[in-house]
Amino acid sequence: MGEYEPGYAAYGEMLRRVGEQHHQSCMVVTSREGTRDTSGSSMMRPIRHLSLNGLQPEAAGQILKDEALSTPSFWKLLVQQYRGNPLMLRIVAMTIQEIFDGDVGKFLKKGFTTFGDIKYLIDKQYDRLSDDERDILGQLAQQAEPIPMESLNHAHLDAIRSLLRRSLIEKSAAGFTLRPVVMEYVRHHVA
């Protein structure tokens, strides 16, 4: 849960030092997942963690427009499906252009969202999950509606926090649910 991969522990040490030292510098680090060192519970006061949501519809639409995708009436659905994630939108836009001649409607009719590079991105995150985190994803994938915290089996607070930091699950007033792309991934690619 937020541990460094082998060979990357020195980055954690660097972040720890930057967070503990008094200085006037500013450093911006981007990552698909937060670590315990940089999460909101960190004792290092100067470090701030900002979780970015997807692009606004106008900016996301510009990615689709730049790829010359047709049927703009379907763009909103595509942006929602990928939660405005710019990397995933670029990947899917190129795929739609190459295979579906730019027709978003034809792509959406096929009904799949995790393929090729998108599947690879999620594979990399999924492979690093703990058994508890995978268990929670499996439980959430079985439900169409959000599940309240108290209804999750073996729901450890650390595992939930880790999944939220990795942007694999979403939290609402009704409970927790999977992002649409992660939902399809867990349902179709995890045995």
mmCIF file of N, CA and C in Angstrom, residues 28-144:
data_model
loop_
_atom_site.group_PDB
_atom_site.id
_atom_site.type_symbol
_atom_site.label_atom_id
_atom_site.label_comp_id
_atom_site.label_asym_id
_atom_site.label_seq_id
_atom_site.Cartn_x
_atom_site.Cartn_y
_atom_site.Cartn_z
ATOM 1 N N VAL A 28 7.336 19.851 -7.675
ATOM 2 C CA VAL A 28 6.087 19.211 -8.071
ATOM 3 C C VAL A 28 6.421 17.810 -8.562
ATOM 4 N N VAL A 29 5.765 16.824 -7.977
ATOM 5 C CA VAL A 29 5.962 15.428 -8.358
ATOM 6 C C VAL A 29 4.609 14.880 -8.779
ATOM 7 N N THR A 30 4.565 14.239 -9.926
ATOM 8 C CA THR A 30 3.320 13.613 -10.362
ATOM 9 C C THR A 30 3.468 12.103 -10.289
ATOM 10 N N SER A 31 2.380 11.438 -9.969
ATOM 11 C CA SER A 31 2.404 9.988 -9.836
ATOM 12 C C SER A 31 0.990 9.452 -9.972
ATOM 13 N N ARG A 32 0.877 8.198 -10.395
ATOM 14 C CA ARG A 32 -0.440 7.565 -10.467
ATOM 15 C C ARG A 32 -0.921 7.124 -9.102
ATOM 16 N N GLU A 33 -0.013 7.014 -8.147
ATOM 17 C CA GLU A 33 -0.422 6.628 -6.809
ATOM 18 C C GLU A 33 0.398 7.377 -5.782
ATOM 19 N N GLY A 34 -0.257 7.733 -4.693
ATOM 20 C CA GLY A 34 0.438 8.397 -3.604
ATOM 21 C C GLY A 34 1.140 7.378 -2.729
ATOM 22 N N THR A 35 2.037 7.855 -1.912
ATOM 23 C CA THR A 35 2.713 6.983 -0.957
ATOM 24 C C THR A 35 2.331 7.421 0.443
ATOM 25 N N ARG A 36 2.672 6.607 1.400
ATOM 26 C CA ARG A 36 2.417 7.003 2.785
ATOM 27 C C ARG A 36 3.181 8.281 3.120
ATOM 28 N N ASP A 37 4.348 8.444 2.501
ATOM 29 C CA ASP A 37 5.171 9.623 2.772
ATOM 30 C C ASP A 37 4.523 10.910 2.289
ATOM 31 N N THR A 38 3.751 10.851 1.222
ATOM 32 C CA THR A 38 3.210 12.077 0.628
ATOM 33 C C THR A 38 1.709 12.209 0.784
ATOM 34 N N SER A 39 1.075 11.278 1.463
ATOM 35 C CA SER A 39 -0.376 11.370 1.634
ATOM 36 C C SER A 39 -0.700 12.409 2.697
ATOM 37 N N GLY A 40 -1.962 12.708 2.837
ATOM 38 C CA GLY A 40 -2.408 13.726 3.778
ATOM 39 C C GLY A 40 -2.041 13.441 5.218
ATOM 40 N N SER A 41 -1.766 12.177 5.571
ATOM 41 C CA SER A 41 -1.447 11.847 6.949
ATOM 42 C C SER A 41 0.028 12.051 7.261
ATOM 43 N N SER A 42 0.765 12.548 6.310
ATOM 44 C CA SER A 42 2.204 12.727 6.483
ATOM 45 C C SER A 42 2.494 13.724 7.594
ATOM 46 N N MET A 43 3.538 13.459 8.332
ATOM 47 C CA MET A 43 3.964 14.381 9.376
ATOM 48 C C MET A 43 4.780 15.531 8.788
ATOM 49 N N MET A 44 5.114 15.447 7.526
ATOM 50 C CA MET A 44 5.927 16.482 6.885
ATOM 51 C C MET A 44 5.010 17.619 6.442
ATOM 52 N N ARG A 45 4.983 18.655 7.210
ATOM 53 C CA ARG A 45 4.049 19.749 6.970
ATOM 54 C C ARG A 45 4.173 20.421 5.605
ATOM 55 N N PRO A 46 5.378 20.650 5.080
ATOM 56 C CA PRO A 46 5.447 21.359 3.798
ATOM 57 C C PRO A 46 4.914 20.561 2.612
ATOM 58 N N ILE A 47 4.786 19.265 2.756
ATOM 59 C CA ILE A 47 4.332 18.448 1.629
ATOM 60 C C ILE A 47 2.813 18.486 1.549
ATOM 61 N N ARG A 48 2.324 18.759 0.368
ATOM 62 C CA ARG A 48 0.885 18.770 0.118
ATOM 63 C C ARG A 48 0.581 17.751 -0.957
ATOM 64 N N HIS A 49 -0.513 17.077 -0.799
ATOM 65 C CA HIS A 49 -0.947 16.063 -1.758
ATOM 66 C C HIS A 49 -2.204 16.592 -2.428
ATOM 67 N N LEU A 50 -2.180 16.666 -3.731
ATOM 68 C CA LEU A 50 -3.336 17.141 -4.484
ATOM 69 C C LEU A 50 -3.771 16.039 -5.434
ATOM 70 N N SER A 51 -4.937 15.538 -5.214
ATOM 71 C CA SER A 51 -5.481 14.511 -6.096
ATOM 72 C C SER A 51 -6.197 15.212 -7.243
ATOM 73 N N LEU A 52 -5.770 14.924 -8.448
ATOM 74 C CA LEU A 52 -6.353 15.581 -9.618
ATOM 75 C C LEU A 52 -7.485 14.746 -10.197
ATOM 76 N N ASN A 53 -8.570 15.396 -10.464
ATOM 77 C CA ASN A 53 -9.665 14.740 -11.163
ATOM 78 C C ASN A 53 -9.405 14.856 -12.657
ATOM 79 N N GLY A 54 -10.242 14.241 -13.439
ATOM 80 C CA GLY A 54 -10.073 14.302 -14.888
ATOM 81 C C GLY A 54 -10.279 15.700 -15.433
ATOM 82 N N LEU A 55 -10.005 15.827 -16.711
ATOM 83 C CA LEU A 55 -10.176 17.104 -17.399
ATOM 84 C C LEU A 55 -11.640 17.525 -17.413
ATOM 85 N N GLN A 56 -11.838 18.818 -17.476
ATOM 86 C CA GLN A 56 -13.180 19.350 -17.669
ATOM 87 C C GLN A 56 -13.654 18.935 -19.063
ATOM 88 N N PRO A 57 -14.968 18.824 -19.270
ATOM 89 C CA PRO A 57 -15.484 18.359 -20.563
ATOM 90 C C PRO A 57 -14.941 19.126 -21.773
ATOM 91 N N GLU A 58 -14.770 20.443 -21.645
ATOM 92 C CA GLU A 58 -14.281 21.226 -22.781
ATOM 93 C C GLU A 58 -12.855 20.819 -23.155
ATOM 94 N N ALA A 59 -11.993 20.674 -22.152
ATOM 95 C CA ALA A 59 -10.597 20.299 -22.404
ATOM 96 C C ALA A 59 -10.509 18.865 -22.916
ATOM 97 N N ALA A 60 -11.314 17.981 -22.339
ATOM 98 C CA ALA A 60 -11.330 16.588 -22.796
ATOM 99 C C ALA A 60 -11.835 16.516 -24.235
ATOM 100 N N GLY A 61 -12.843 17.313 -24.531
ATOM 101 C CA GLY A 61 -13.374 17.353 -25.892
ATOM 102 C C GLY A 61 -12.342 17.828 -26.897
ATOM 103 N N GLN A 62 -11.440 18.701 -26.456
ATOM 104 C CA GLN A 62 -10.388 19.192 -27.348
ATOM 105 C C GLN A 62 -9.456 18.055 -27.761
ATOM 106 N N ILE A 63 -9.176 17.127 -26.851
ATOM 107 C CA ILE A 63 -8.350 15.959 -27.194
ATOM 108 C C ILE A 63 -9.034 15.159 -28.292
ATOM 109 N N LEU A 64 -10.338 14.952 -28.140
ATOM 110 C CA LEU A 64 -11.091 14.178 -29.129
ATOM 111 C C LEU A 64 -11.171 14.936 -30.457
ATOM 112 N N LYS A 65 -11.317 16.242 -30.366
ATOM 113 C CA LYS A 65 -11.365 17.072 -31.579
ATOM 114 C C LYS A 65 -10.019 17.042 -32.302
ATOM 115 N N ASP A 66 -8.927 17.107 -31.535
ATOM 116 C CA ASP A 66 -7.582 17.074 -32.127
ATOM 117 C C ASP A 66 -7.329 15.781 -32.889
ATOM 118 N N GLU A 67 -7.968 14.708 -32.472
ATOM 119 C CA GLU A 67 -7.839 13.422 -33.170
ATOM 120 C C GLU A 67 -8.856 13.297 -34.306
ATOM 121 N N ALA A 68 -9.606 14.361 -34.552
ATOM 122 C CA ALA A 68 -10.600 14.404 -35.634
ATOM 123 C C ALA A 68 -11.645 13.304 -35.493
ATOM 124 N N LEU A 69 -12.098 13.076 -34.266
ATOM 125 C CA LEU A 69 -13.146 12.074 -34.059
ATOM 126 C C LEU A 69 -14.493 12.649 -34.458
ATOM 127 N N SER A 70 -15.298 11.802 -35.060
ATOM 128 C CA SER A 70 -16.634 12.234 -35.480
ATOM 129 C C SER A 70 -17.634 11.943 -34.362
ATOM 130 N N THR A 71 -18.866 12.205 -34.632
ATOM 131 C CA THR A 71 -19.990 12.019 -33.705
ATOM 132 C C THR A 71 -19.748 12.668 -32.342
ATOM 133 N N PRO A 72 -19.596 14.009 -32.334
ATOM 134 C CA PRO A 72 -19.394 14.710 -31.065
ATOM 135 C C PRO A 72 -20.502 14.458 -30.046
ATOM 136 N N SER A 73 -21.664 14.025 -30.505
ATOM 137 C CA SER A 73 -22.750 13.738 -29.563
ATOM 138 C C SER A 73 -22.383 12.602 -28.608
ATOM 139 N N PHE A 74 -21.412 11.772 -28.971
ATOM 140 C CA PHE A 74 -20.979 10.668 -28.109
ATOM 141 C C PHE A 74 -19.762 11.022 -27.256
ATOM 142 N N TRP A 75 -19.171 12.173 -27.483
ATOM 143 C CA TRP A 75 -17.952 12.541 -26.770
ATOM 144 C C TRP A 75 -18.165 12.586 -25.262
ATOM 145 N N LYS A 76 -19.301 13.140 -24.846
ATOM 146 C CA LYS A 76 -19.568 13.267 -23.411
ATOM 147 C C LYS A 76 -19.553 11.893 -22.741
ATOM 148 N N LEU A 77 -20.175 10.921 -23.380
ATOM 149 C CA LEU A 77 -20.204 9.563 -22.834
ATOM 150 C C LEU A 77 -18.798 8.979 -22.745
ATOM 151 N N LEU A 78 -18.007 9.215 -23.762
ATOM 152 C CA LEU A 78 -16.625 8.727 -23.781
ATOM 153 C C LEU A 78 -15.808 9.376 -22.658
ATOM 154 N N VAL A 79 -15.966 10.671 -22.482
ATOM 155 C CA VAL A 79 -15.250 11.391 -21.423
ATOM 156 C C VAL A 79 -15.673 10.870 -20.052
ATOM 157 N N GLN A 80 -16.964 10.610 -19.860
ATOM 158 C CA GLN A 80 -17.444 10.059 -18.590
ATOM 159 C C GLN A 80 -16.871 8.668 -18.341
ATOM 160 N N GLN A 81 -16.850 7.847 -19.375
ATOM 161 C CA GLN A 81 -16.358 6.474 -19.252
ATOM 162 C C GLN A 81 -14.917 6.444 -18.747
ATOM 163 N N TYR A 82 -14.100 7.380 -19.229
ATOM 164 C CA TYR A 82 -12.686 7.426 -18.849
ATOM 165 C C TYR A 82 -12.413 8.507 -17.809
ATOM 166 N N ARG A 83 -13.468 9.064 -17.247
ATOM 167 C CA ARG A 83 -13.400 10.057 -16.182
ATOM 168 C C ARG A 83 -12.477 11.235 -16.512
ATOM 169 N N GLY A 84 -12.409 11.574 -17.792
ATOM 170 C CA GLY A 84 -11.621 12.719 -18.214
ATOM 171 C C GLY A 84 -10.121 12.515 -18.111
ATOM 172 N N ASN A 85 -9.672 11.280 -17.938
ATOM 173 C CA ASN A 85 -8.239 10.989 -17.833
ATOM 174 C C ASN A 85 -7.579 11.285 -19.182
ATOM 175 N N PRO A 86 -6.689 12.286 -19.243
ATOM 176 C CA PRO A 86 -6.139 12.694 -20.540
ATOM 177 C C PRO A 86 -5.335 11.605 -21.243
ATOM 178 N N LEU A 87 -4.558 10.824 -20.505
ATOM 179 C CA LEU A 87 -3.778 9.764 -21.141
ATOM 180 C C LEU A 87 -4.698 8.708 -21.742
ATOM 181 N N MET A 88 -5.691 8.277 -20.977
ATOM 182 C CA MET A 88 -6.616 7.269 -21.498
ATOM 183 C C MET A 88 -7.418 7.808 -22.671
ATOM 184 N N LEU A 89 -7.810 9.074 -22.608
ATOM 185 C CA LEU A 89 -8.557 9.666 -23.724
ATOM 186 C C LEU A 89 -7.706 9.731 -24.989
ATOM 187 N N ARG A 90 -6.430 10.035 -24.842
ATOM 188 C CA ARG A 90 -5.547 10.057 -26.020
ATOM 189 C C ARG A 90 -5.411 8.661 -26.615
ATOM 190 N N ILE A 91 -5.225 7.668 -25.742
ATOM 191 C CA ILE A 91 -5.086 6.282 -26.211
ATOM 192 C C ILE A 91 -6.348 5.840 -26.936
ATOM 193 N N VAL A 92 -7.503 6.075 -26.320
ATOM 194 C CA VAL A 92 -8.754 5.619 -26.927
ATOM 195 C C VAL A 92 -9.056 6.416 -28.191
ATOM 196 N N ALA A 93 -8.721 7.705 -28.206
ATOM 197 C CA ALA A 93 -8.966 8.522 -29.401
ATOM 198 C C ALA A 93 -8.142 8.018 -30.581
ATOM 199 N N MET A 94 -6.878 7.683 -30.337
ATOM 200 C CA MET A 94 -6.041 7.151 -31.420
ATOM 201 C C MET A 94 -6.580 5.807 -31.912
ATOM 202 N N THR A 95 -7.047 4.982 -30.984
ATOM 203 C CA THR A 95 -7.610 3.679 -31.358
ATOM 204 C C THR A 95 -8.879 3.857 -32.183
ATOM 205 N N ILE A 96 -9.741 4.778 -31.762
ATOM 206 C CA ILE A 96 -10.980 5.039 -32.501
ATOM 207 C C ILE A 96 -10.651 5.546 -33.902
ATOM 208 N N GLN A 97 -9.657 6.396 -34.002
ATOM 209 C CA GLN A 97 -9.272 6.923 -35.309
ATOM 210 C C GLN A 97 -8.718 5.812 -36.200
ATOM 211 N N GLU A 98 -7.849 4.976 -35.650
ATOM 212 C CA GLU A 98 -7.194 3.929 -36.439
ATOM 213 C C GLU A 98 -8.136 2.793 -36.837
ATOM 214 N N ILE A 99 -8.979 2.361 -35.915
ATOM 215 C CA ILE A 99 -9.782 1.156 -36.151
ATOM 216 C C ILE A 99 -11.214 1.465 -36.571
ATOM 217 N N PHE A 100 -11.786 2.530 -36.023
ATOM 218 C CA PHE A 100 -13.193 2.837 -36.281
ATOM 219 C C PHE A 100 -13.362 4.074 -37.160
ATOM 220 N N ASP A 101 -12.309 4.465 -37.855
ATOM 221 C CA ASP A 101 -12.340 5.626 -38.748
ATOM 222 C C ASP A 101 -12.848 6.882 -38.052
ATOM 223 N N GLY A 102 -12.518 7.010 -36.773
ATOM 224 C CA GLY A 102 -12.887 8.199 -36.020
ATOM 225 C C GLY A 102 -14.306 8.228 -35.506
ATOM 226 N N ASP A 103 -15.068 7.167 -35.699
ATOM 227 C CA ASP A 103 -16.476 7.138 -35.296
ATOM 228 C C ASP A 103 -16.615 6.626 -33.861
ATOM 229 N N VAL A 104 -16.848 7.546 -32.933
ATOM 230 C CA VAL A 104 -16.974 7.212 -31.513
ATOM 231 C C VAL A 104 -18.160 6.284 -31.279
ATOM 232 N N GLY A 105 -19.255 6.502 -31.990
ATOM 233 C CA GLY A 105 -20.446 5.658 -31.840
ATOM 234 C C GLY A 105 -20.156 4.198 -32.126
ATOM 235 N N LYS A 106 -19.400 3.931 -33.195
ATOM 236 C CA LYS A 106 -19.043 2.547 -33.521
ATOM 237 C C LYS A 106 -18.210 1.919 -32.409
ATOM 238 N N PHE A 107 -17.284 2.693 -31.868
ATOM 239 C CA PHE A 107 -16.454 2.196 -30.770
ATOM 240 C C PHE A 107 -17.311 1.865 -29.553
ATOM 241 N N LEU A 108 -18.204 2.783 -29.183
ATOM 242 C CA LEU A 108 -19.036 2.577 -28.000
ATOM 243 C C LEU A 108 -19.964 1.375 -28.156
ATOM 244 N N LYS A 109 -20.419 1.108 -29.376
ATOM 245 C CA LYS A 109 -21.288 -0.052 -29.611
ATOM 246 C C LYS A 109 -20.579 -1.364 -29.306
ATOM 247 N N LYS A 110 -19.263 -1.397 -29.445
ATOM 248 C CA LYS A 110 -18.494 -2.612 -29.152
ATOM 249 C C LYS A 110 -18.512 -2.925 -27.657
ATOM 250 N N GLY A 111 -18.682 -1.915 -26.834
ATOM 251 C CA GLY A 111 -18.867 -2.134 -25.406
ATOM 252 C C GLY A 111 -17.631 -2.492 -24.599
ATOM 253 N N PHE A 112 -16.459 -2.247 -25.112
ATOM 254 C CA PHE A 112 -15.275 -2.508 -24.296
ATOM 255 C C PHE A 112 -14.497 -1.222 -24.077
ATOM 256 N N THR A 113 -13.867 -1.138 -22.928
ATOM 257 C CA THR A 113 -13.105 0.068 -22.611
ATOM 258 C C THR A 113 -11.666 -0.237 -22.214
ATOM 259 N N THR A 114 -11.389 -1.466 -21.811
ATOM 260 C CA THR A 114 -10.022 -1.812 -21.413
ATOM 261 C C THR A 114 -9.401 -2.700 -22.473
ATOM 262 N N PHE A 115 -8.399 -2.172 -23.133
ATOM 263 C CA PHE A 115 -7.725 -2.887 -24.212
ATOM 264 C C PHE A 115 -6.316 -2.325 -24.322
ATOM 265 N N GLY A 116 -5.430 -3.055 -24.924
ATOM 266 C CA GLY A 116 -4.088 -2.592 -25.254
ATOM 267 C C GLY A 116 -3.402 -1.798 -24.166
ATOM 268 N N ASP A 117 -3.048 -0.566 -24.497
ATOM 269 C CA ASP A 117 -2.288 0.277 -23.574
ATOM 270 C C ASP A 117 -3.078 0.632 -22.316
ATOM 271 N N ILE A 118 -4.381 0.756 -22.425
ATOM 272 C CA ILE A 118 -5.194 1.058 -21.242
ATOM 273 C C ILE A 118 -5.168 -0.131 -20.291
ATOM 274 N N LYS A 119 -5.324 -1.328 -20.825
ATOM 275 C CA LYS A 119 -5.234 -2.533 -19.995
ATOM 276 C C LYS A 119 -3.854 -2.628 -19.357
ATOM 277 N N TYR A 120 -2.823 -2.310 -20.114
ATOM 278 C CA TYR A 120 -1.455 -2.352 -19.598
ATOM 279 C C TYR A 120 -1.282 -1.397 -18.410
ATOM 280 N N LEU A 121 -1.821 -0.183 -18.510
ATOM 281 C CA LEU A 121 -1.730 0.784 -17.411
ATOM 282 C C LEU A 121 -2.397 0.247 -16.149
ATOM 283 N N ILE A 122 -3.576 -0.345 -16.311
ATOM 284 C CA ILE A 122 -4.286 -0.877 -15.149
ATOM 285 C C ILE A 122 -3.590 -2.133 -14.635
ATOM 286 N N ASP A 123 -3.070 -2.971 -15.546
ATOM 287 C CA ASP A 123 -2.299 -4.154 -15.134
ATOM 288 C C ASP A 123 -1.177 -3.764 -14.182
ATOM 289 N N LYS A 124 -0.447 -2.711 -14.538
ATOM 290 C CA LYS A 124 0.686 -2.280 -13.715
ATOM 291 C C LYS A 124 0.229 -1.898 -12.313
ATOM 292 N N GLN A 125 -0.899 -1.223 -12.204
ATOM 293 C CA GLN A 125 -1.408 -0.855 -10.884
ATOM 294 C C GLN A 125 -1.940 -2.085 -10.154
ATOM 295 N N TYR A 126 -2.691 -2.916 -10.853
ATOM 296 C CA TYR A 126 -3.306 -4.086 -10.224
ATOM 297 C C TYR A 126 -2.240 -5.036 -9.677
ATOM 298 N N ASP A 127 -1.164 -5.209 -10.414
ATOM 299 C CA ASP A 127 -0.105 -6.122 -9.984
ATOM 300 C C ASP A 127 0.531 -5.697 -8.665
ATOM 301 N N ARG A 128 0.449 -4.423 -8.334
ATOM 302 C CA ARG A 128 1.054 -3.915 -7.098
ATOM 303 C C ARG A 128 0.090 -3.914 -5.911
ATOM 304 N N LEU A 129 -1.139 -4.344 -6.114
ATOM 305 C CA LEU A 129 -2.125 -4.319 -5.037
ATOM 306 C C LEU A 129 -1.919 -5.461 -4.052
ATOM 307 N N SER A 130 -2.311 -5.203 -2.809
ATOM 308 C CA SER A 130 -2.290 -6.245 -1.782
ATOM 309 C C SER A 130 -3.505 -7.154 -1.971
ATOM 310 N N ASP A 131 -3.511 -8.279 -1.290
ATOM 311 C CA ASP A 131 -4.660 -9.188 -1.351
ATOM 312 C C ASP A 131 -5.929 -8.503 -0.861
ATOM 313 N N ASP A 132 -5.825 -7.704 0.207
ATOM 314 C CA ASP A 132 -6.999 -6.984 0.725
ATOM 315 C C ASP A 132 -7.552 -6.013 -0.318
ATOM 316 N N GLU A 133 -6.672 -5.306 -1.000
ATOM 317 C CA GLU A 133 -7.109 -4.355 -2.021
ATOM 318 C C GLU A 133 -7.788 -5.079 -3.181
ATOM 319 N N ARG A 134 -7.221 -6.190 -3.598
ATOM 320 C CA ARG A 134 -7.831 -6.976 -4.676
ATOM 321 C C ARG A 134 -9.182 -7.527 -4.246
ATOM 322 N N ASP A 135 -9.262 -7.930 -3.001
ATOM 323 C CA ASP A 135 -10.519 -8.443 -2.451
ATOM 324 C C ASP A 135 -11.614 -7.376 -2.522
ATOM 325 N N ILE A 136 -11.268 -6.172 -2.133
ATOM 326 C CA ILE A 136 -12.230 -5.065 -2.154
ATOM 327 C C ILE A 136 -12.656 -4.753 -3.587
ATOM 328 N N LEU A 137 -11.703 -4.724 -4.521
ATOM 329 C CA LEU A 137 -12.060 -4.484 -5.924
ATOM 330 C C LEU A 137 -13.014 -5.559 -6.422
ATOM 331 N N GLY A 138 -12.758 -6.811 -6.048
ATOM 332 C CA GLY A 138 -13.637 -7.908 -6.451
ATOM 333 C C GLY A 138 -15.049 -7.737 -5.912
ATOM 334 N N GLN A 139 -15.158 -7.323 -4.646
ATOM 335 C CA GLN A 139 -16.480 -7.100 -4.051
ATOM 336 C C GLN A 139 -17.212 -5.958 -4.753
ATOM 337 N N LEU A 140 -16.495 -4.881 -5.018
ATOM 338 C CA LEU A 140 -17.117 -3.730 -5.675
ATOM 339 C C LEU A 140 -17.514 -4.045 -7.114
ATOM 340 N N ALA A 141 -16.742 -4.896 -7.789
ATOM 341 C CA ALA A 141 -17.038 -5.243 -9.186
ATOM 342 C C ALA A 141 -18.323 -6.046 -9.311
ATOM 343 N N GLN A 142 -18.744 -6.678 -8.240
ATOM 344 C CA GLN A 142 -19.968 -7.484 -8.269
ATOM 345 C C GLN A 142 -21.226 -6.634 -8.128
ATOM 346 N N GLN A 143 -21.061 -5.360 -7.804
ATOM 347 C CA GLN A 143 -22.206 -4.492 -7.549
ATOM 348 C C GLN A 143 -22.265 -3.353 -8.561
ATOM 349 N N ALA A 144 -23.460 -3.006 -8.961
ATOM 350 C CA ALA A 144 -23.640 -1.871 -9.870
ATOM 351 C C ALA A 144 -23.763 -0.562 -9.092
#
